[in-house]
Short mmCIF file of C-alpha atoms in Angstrom, two decimals:
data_model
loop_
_atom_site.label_atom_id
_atom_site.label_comp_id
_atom_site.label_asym_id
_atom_site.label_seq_id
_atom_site.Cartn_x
_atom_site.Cartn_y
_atom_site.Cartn_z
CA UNK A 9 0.00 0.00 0.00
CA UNK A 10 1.01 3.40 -0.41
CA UNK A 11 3.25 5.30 2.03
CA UNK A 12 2.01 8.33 3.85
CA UNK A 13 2.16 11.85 2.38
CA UNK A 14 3.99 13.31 5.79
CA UNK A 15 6.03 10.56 6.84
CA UNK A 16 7.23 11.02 10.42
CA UNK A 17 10.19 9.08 12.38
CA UNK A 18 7.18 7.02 14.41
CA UNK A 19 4.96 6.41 11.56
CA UNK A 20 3.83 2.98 11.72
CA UNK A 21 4.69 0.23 9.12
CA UNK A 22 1.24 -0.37 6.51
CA UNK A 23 1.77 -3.92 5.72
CA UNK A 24 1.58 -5.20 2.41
CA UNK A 25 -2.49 -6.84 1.79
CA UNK A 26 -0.54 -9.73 -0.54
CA UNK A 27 1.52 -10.75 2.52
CA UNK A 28 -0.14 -9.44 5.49
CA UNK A 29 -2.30 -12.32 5.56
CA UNK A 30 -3.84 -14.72 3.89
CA UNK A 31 -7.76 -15.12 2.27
CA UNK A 32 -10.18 -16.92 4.31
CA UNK A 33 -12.88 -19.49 2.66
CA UNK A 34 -15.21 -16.65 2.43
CA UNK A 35 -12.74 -14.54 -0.26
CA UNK A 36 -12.42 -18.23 -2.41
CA UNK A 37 -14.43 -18.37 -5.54
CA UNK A 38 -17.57 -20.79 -5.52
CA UNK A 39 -17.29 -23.74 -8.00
CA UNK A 40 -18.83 -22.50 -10.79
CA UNK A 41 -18.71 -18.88 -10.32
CA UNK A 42 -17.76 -18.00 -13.83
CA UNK A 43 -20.43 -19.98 -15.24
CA UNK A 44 -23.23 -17.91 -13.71
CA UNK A 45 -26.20 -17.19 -16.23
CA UNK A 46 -28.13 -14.49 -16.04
CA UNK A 47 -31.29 -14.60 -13.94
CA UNK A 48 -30.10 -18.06 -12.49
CA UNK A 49 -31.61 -19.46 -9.45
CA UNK A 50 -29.37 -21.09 -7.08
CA UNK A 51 -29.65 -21.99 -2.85
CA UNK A 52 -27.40 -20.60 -0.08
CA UNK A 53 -26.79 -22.12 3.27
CA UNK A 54 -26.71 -19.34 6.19
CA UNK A 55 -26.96 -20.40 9.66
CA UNK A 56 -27.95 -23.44 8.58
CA UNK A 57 -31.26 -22.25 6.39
CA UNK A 58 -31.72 -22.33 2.88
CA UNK A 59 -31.92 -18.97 1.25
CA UNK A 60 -32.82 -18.71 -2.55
CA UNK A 61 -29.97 -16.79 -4.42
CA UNK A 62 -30.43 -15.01 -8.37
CA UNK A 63 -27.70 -13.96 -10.85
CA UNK A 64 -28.11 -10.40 -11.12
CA UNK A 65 -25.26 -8.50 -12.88
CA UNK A 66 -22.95 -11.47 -13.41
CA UNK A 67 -23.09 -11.84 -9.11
CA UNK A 68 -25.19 -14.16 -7.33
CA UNK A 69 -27.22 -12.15 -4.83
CA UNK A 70 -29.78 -13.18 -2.15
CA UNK A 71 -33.26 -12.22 -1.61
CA UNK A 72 -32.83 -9.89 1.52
CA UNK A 73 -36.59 -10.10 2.53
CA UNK A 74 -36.73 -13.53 3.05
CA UNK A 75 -33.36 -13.73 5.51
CA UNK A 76 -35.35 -10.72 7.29
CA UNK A 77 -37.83 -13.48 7.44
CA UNK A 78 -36.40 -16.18 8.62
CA UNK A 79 -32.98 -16.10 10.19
CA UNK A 80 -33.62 -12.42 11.09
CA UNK A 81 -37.09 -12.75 12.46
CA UNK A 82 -36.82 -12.10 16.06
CA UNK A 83 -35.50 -8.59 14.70
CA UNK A 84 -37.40 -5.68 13.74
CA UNK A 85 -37.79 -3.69 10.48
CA UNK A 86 -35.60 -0.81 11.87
CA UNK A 87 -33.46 -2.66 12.99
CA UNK A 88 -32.29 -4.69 10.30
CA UNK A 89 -32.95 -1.49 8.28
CA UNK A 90 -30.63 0.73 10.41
CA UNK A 91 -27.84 -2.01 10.96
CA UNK A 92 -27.71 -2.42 7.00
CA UNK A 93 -27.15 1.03 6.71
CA UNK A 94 -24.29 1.00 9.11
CA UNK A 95 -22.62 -1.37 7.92
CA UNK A 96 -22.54 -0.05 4.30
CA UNK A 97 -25.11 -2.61 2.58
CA UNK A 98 -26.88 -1.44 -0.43
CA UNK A 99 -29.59 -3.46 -1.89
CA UNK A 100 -30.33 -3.81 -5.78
CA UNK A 101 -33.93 -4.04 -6.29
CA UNK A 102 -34.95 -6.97 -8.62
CA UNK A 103 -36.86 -6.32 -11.51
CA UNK A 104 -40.79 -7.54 -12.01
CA UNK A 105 -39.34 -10.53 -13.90
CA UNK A 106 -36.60 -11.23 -11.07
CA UNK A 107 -39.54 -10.76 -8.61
CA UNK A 108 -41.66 -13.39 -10.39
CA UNK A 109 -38.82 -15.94 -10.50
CA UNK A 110 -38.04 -15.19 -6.89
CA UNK A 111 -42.15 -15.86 -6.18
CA UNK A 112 -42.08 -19.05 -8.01
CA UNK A 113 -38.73 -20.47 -5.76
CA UNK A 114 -40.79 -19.74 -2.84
CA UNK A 115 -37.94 -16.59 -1.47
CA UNK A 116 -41.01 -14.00 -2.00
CA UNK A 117 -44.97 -14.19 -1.32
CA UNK A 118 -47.26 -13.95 -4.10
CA UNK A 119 -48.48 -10.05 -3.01
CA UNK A 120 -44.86 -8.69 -3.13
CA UNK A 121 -43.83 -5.84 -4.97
CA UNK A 122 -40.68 -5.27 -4.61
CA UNK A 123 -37.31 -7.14 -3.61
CA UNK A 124 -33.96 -6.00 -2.32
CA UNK A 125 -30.98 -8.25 -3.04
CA UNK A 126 -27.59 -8.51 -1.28
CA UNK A 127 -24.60 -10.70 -1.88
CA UNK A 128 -23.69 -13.46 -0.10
CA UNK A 129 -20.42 -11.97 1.48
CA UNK A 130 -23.04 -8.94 3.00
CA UNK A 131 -25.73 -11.23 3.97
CA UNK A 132 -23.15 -13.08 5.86
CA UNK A 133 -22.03 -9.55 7.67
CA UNK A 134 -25.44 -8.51 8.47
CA UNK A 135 -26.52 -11.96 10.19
CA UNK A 136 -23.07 -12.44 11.40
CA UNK A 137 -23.80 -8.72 13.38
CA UNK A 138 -27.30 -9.86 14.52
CA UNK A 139 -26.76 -13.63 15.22
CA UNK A 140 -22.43 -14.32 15.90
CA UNK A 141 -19.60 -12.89 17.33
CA UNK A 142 -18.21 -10.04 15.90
CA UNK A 143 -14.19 -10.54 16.77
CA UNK A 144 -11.70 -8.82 15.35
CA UNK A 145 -9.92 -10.25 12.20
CA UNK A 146 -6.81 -12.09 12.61
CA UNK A 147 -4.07 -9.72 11.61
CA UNK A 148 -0.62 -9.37 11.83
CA UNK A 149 1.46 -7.22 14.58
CA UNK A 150 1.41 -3.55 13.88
CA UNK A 151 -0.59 -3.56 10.97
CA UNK A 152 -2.52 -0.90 9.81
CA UNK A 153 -5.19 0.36 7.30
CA UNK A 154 -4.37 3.51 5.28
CA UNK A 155 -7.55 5.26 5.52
CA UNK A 156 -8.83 8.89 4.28
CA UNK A 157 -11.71 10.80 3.59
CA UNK A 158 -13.39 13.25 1.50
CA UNK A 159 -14.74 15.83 4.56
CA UNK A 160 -14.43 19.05 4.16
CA UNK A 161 -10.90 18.98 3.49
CA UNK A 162 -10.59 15.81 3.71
CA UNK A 163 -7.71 13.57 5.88
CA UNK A 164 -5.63 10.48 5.22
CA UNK A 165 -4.60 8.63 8.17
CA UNK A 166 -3.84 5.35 9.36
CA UNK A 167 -6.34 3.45 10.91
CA UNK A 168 -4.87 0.62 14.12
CA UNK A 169 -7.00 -2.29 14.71
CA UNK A 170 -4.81 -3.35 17.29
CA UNK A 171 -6.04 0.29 19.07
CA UNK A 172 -9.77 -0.19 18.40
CA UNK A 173 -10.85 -1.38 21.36
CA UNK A 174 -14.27 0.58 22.07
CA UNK A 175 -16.58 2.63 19.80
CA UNK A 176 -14.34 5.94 20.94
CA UNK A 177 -11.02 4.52 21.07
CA UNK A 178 -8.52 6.85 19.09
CA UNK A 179 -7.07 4.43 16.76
CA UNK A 180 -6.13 6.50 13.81
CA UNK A 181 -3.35 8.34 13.51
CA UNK A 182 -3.43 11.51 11.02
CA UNK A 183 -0.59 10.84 8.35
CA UNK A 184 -0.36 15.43 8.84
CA UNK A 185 0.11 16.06 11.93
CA UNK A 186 0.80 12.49 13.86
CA UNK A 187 -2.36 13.10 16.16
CA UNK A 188 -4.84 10.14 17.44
CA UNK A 189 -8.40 10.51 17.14
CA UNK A 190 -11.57 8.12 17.25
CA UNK A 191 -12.93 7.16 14.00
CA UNK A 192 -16.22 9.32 14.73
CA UNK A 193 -14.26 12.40 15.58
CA UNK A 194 -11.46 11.84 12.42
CA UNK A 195 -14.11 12.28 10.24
CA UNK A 196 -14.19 16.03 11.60
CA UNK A 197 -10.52 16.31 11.57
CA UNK A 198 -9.01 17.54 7.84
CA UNK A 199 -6.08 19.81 6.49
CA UNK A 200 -5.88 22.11 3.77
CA UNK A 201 -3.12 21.09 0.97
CA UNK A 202 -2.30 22.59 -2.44
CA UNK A 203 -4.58 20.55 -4.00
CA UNK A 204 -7.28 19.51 -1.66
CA UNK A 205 -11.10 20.23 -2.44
CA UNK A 206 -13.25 21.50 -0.36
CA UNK A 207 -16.52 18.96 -0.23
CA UNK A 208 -19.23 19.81 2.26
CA UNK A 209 -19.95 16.90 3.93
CA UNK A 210 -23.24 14.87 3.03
CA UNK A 211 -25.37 15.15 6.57
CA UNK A 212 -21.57 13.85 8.50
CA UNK A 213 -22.42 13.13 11.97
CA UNK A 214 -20.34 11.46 14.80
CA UNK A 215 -22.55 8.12 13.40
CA UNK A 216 -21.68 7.62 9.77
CA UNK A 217 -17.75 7.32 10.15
CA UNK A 218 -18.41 4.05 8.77
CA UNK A 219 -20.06 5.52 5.51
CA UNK A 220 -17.39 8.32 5.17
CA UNK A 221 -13.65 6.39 5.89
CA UNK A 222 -12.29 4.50 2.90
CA UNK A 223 -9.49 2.65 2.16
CA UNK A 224 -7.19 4.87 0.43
CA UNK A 225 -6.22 2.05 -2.25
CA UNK A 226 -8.61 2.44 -4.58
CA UNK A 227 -8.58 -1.40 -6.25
CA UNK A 228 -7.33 -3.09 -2.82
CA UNK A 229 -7.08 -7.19 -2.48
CA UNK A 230 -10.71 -9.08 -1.18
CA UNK A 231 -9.19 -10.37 1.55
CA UNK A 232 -7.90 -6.48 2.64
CA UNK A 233 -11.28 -5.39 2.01
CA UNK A 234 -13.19 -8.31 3.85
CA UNK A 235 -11.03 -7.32 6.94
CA UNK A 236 -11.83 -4.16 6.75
CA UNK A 237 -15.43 -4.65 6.80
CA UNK A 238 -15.22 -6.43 9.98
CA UNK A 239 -13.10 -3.82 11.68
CA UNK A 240 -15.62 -1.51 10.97
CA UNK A 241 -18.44 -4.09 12.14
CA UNK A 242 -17.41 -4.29 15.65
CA UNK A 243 -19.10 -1.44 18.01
CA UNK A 244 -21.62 -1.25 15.57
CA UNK A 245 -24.14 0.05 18.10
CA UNK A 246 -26.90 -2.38 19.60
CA UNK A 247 -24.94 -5.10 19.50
CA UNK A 248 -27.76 -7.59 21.00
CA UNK A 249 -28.27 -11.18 19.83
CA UNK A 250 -31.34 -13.26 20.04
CA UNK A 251 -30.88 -16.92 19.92
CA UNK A 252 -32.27 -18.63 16.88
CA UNK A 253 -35.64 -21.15 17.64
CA UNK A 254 -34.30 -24.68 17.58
CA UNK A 255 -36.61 -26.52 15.70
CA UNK A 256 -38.65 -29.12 17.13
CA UNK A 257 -38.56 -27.67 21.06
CA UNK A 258 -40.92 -28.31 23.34
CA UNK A 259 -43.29 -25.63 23.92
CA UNK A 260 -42.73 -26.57 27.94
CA UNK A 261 -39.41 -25.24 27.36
CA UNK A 262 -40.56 -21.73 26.68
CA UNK A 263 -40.66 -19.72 29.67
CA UNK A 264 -43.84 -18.13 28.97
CA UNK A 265 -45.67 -22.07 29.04
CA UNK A 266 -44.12 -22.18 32.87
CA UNK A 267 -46.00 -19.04 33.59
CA UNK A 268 -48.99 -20.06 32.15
CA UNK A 269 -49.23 -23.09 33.49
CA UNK A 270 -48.80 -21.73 36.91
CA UNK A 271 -51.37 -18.97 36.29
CA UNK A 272 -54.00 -21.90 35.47
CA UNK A 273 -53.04 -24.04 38.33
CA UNK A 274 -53.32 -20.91 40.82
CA UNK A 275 -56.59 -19.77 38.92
CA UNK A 276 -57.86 -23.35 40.14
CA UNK A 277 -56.55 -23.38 43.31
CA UNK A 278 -58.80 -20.35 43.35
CA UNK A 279 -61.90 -21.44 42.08
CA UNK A 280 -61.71 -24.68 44.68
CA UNK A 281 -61.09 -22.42 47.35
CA UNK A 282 -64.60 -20.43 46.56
CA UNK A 283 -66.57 -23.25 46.17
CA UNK A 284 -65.59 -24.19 49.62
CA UNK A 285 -66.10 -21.24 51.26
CA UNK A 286 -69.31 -20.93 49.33
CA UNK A 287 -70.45 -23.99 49.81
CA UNK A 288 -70.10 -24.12 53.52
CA UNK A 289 -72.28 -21.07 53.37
CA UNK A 290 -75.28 -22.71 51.45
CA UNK A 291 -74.93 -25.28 53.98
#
């Protein structure tokens, strides 16, 4: 990657993405990935459920609604909504032929109007922030991710995963001036060079750091970028997980039957006690 613009005596070393580490299974091609036709309809295994996936634009993308549906379920609209958003997901809409060959593999009811599709690698990020663990990504000692952005200003830095700790840690170091800030605040932070731009920032707020810090590279590695992603995935704000239904459980499991049942047996308890009393009376 490239070196700093200000290079200071401390700067820390950017490690090469080729050598820095190597791709997981999720950067490896699927068999058959460069036979994809058009409009294809394939299945997906997430969490265990099958999700129908469609060739849209030479990718194979998943329909979004129906994960909301079932491995998302316990979640609400906004919430999957907003946590999308954070995380940088955008959704292609299908068109009304997509839609009809995602209603006749069963992804999408009948009464549907409209679809949103995702790929597989961001349909595994947005259940993986709902429904896993969201650890950081093995990477080597002292490694860092030359970052910038286009704020006001703008600002290249480098961002230290080893640093991010907590949603305010200051992790990135400004390539300028050597200073640490958080990646909300850095977002706020630019200098003025020969030939720097002024760009009024579109609605920045202390939230959308995620939407506004890039990798500098612009064609980086998928591993680099994968990494990346789930850097900026952890602290993601409401970070609570709801166990998925394991099918086939008792419904004497649930906590809610134990109430139940005890209200019932107390409610009889009750009624014998009345017809005691009262019948004592009519006697």
């Amino acid at each position: 990657m490239a070196s700093s613009p200000l290079p200071g005596p401390n700067d820390i070393l950017l490690a090469s993405p080729s050598s820095a580490f190597q791709p997981d299974a999720l950067s490896q091609p699927r068999p058959g990935h460069a036979n994809l036709k058009p409009n294809q309809v394939g299945q997906v295994i997430l969490y265990g459920i099958p999700i129908v996936s469609l060739v849209i634009d030479g990718q194979e993308r998943l329909c979004l609604a129906q994960i909301s549906n079932t491995l998302l379920k316990n979640f609400s609209y906004n919430e999957i909504h907003n946590r999308r958003v954070a995380l940088g997901i955008t959704c292609v809409q299908c068109t009304p032929v997509q839609l009809e060959i995602l209603r006749r593999a069963g992804a999408m009811p009948i009464s549907s109007r409209r679809c949103g599709m995702i790929t597989k690698r961001e349909a595994e990020r947005l259940c993986k922030s709902f429904l896993g663990e969201n650890r950081p990504p093995k990477l080597p000692d002292n490694f860092a991710f030359d970052v910038s952005h286009e704020c006001a200003w703008g600002c290249r830095g480098s961002f230290i995963p080893a640093r991010y700790n907590s949603s305010r840690a200051k992790c990135i170091k400004c390539s300028y001036c050597n200073m640490y800030f958080s990646p909300n605040k850095f977002i706020f932070h630019s200098h003025r060079t020969p030939d720097a731009k002024y760009t009024q920032p579109d609605a920045a707020n202390f939230n959308s750091w995620r939407r506004h810090l890039k990798l500098t590279d612009k064609s980086p590695q998928d591993e680099l970028v994968f990494a990346w992603e789930d850097v900026k995935a952890m602290f993601n704000g409401g970070s609570r997980k709801r166990a998925l239904p394991q099918p086939g459980a008792h419904p004497a499991c649930h906590p809610l039957s134990s109430i139940r049942t005890r209200s019932i047996a107390f409610s009889s308890q009750t009624l014998m006690l009345l017809e005691e009393i009262f019948g004592e009376k009519d006697q």
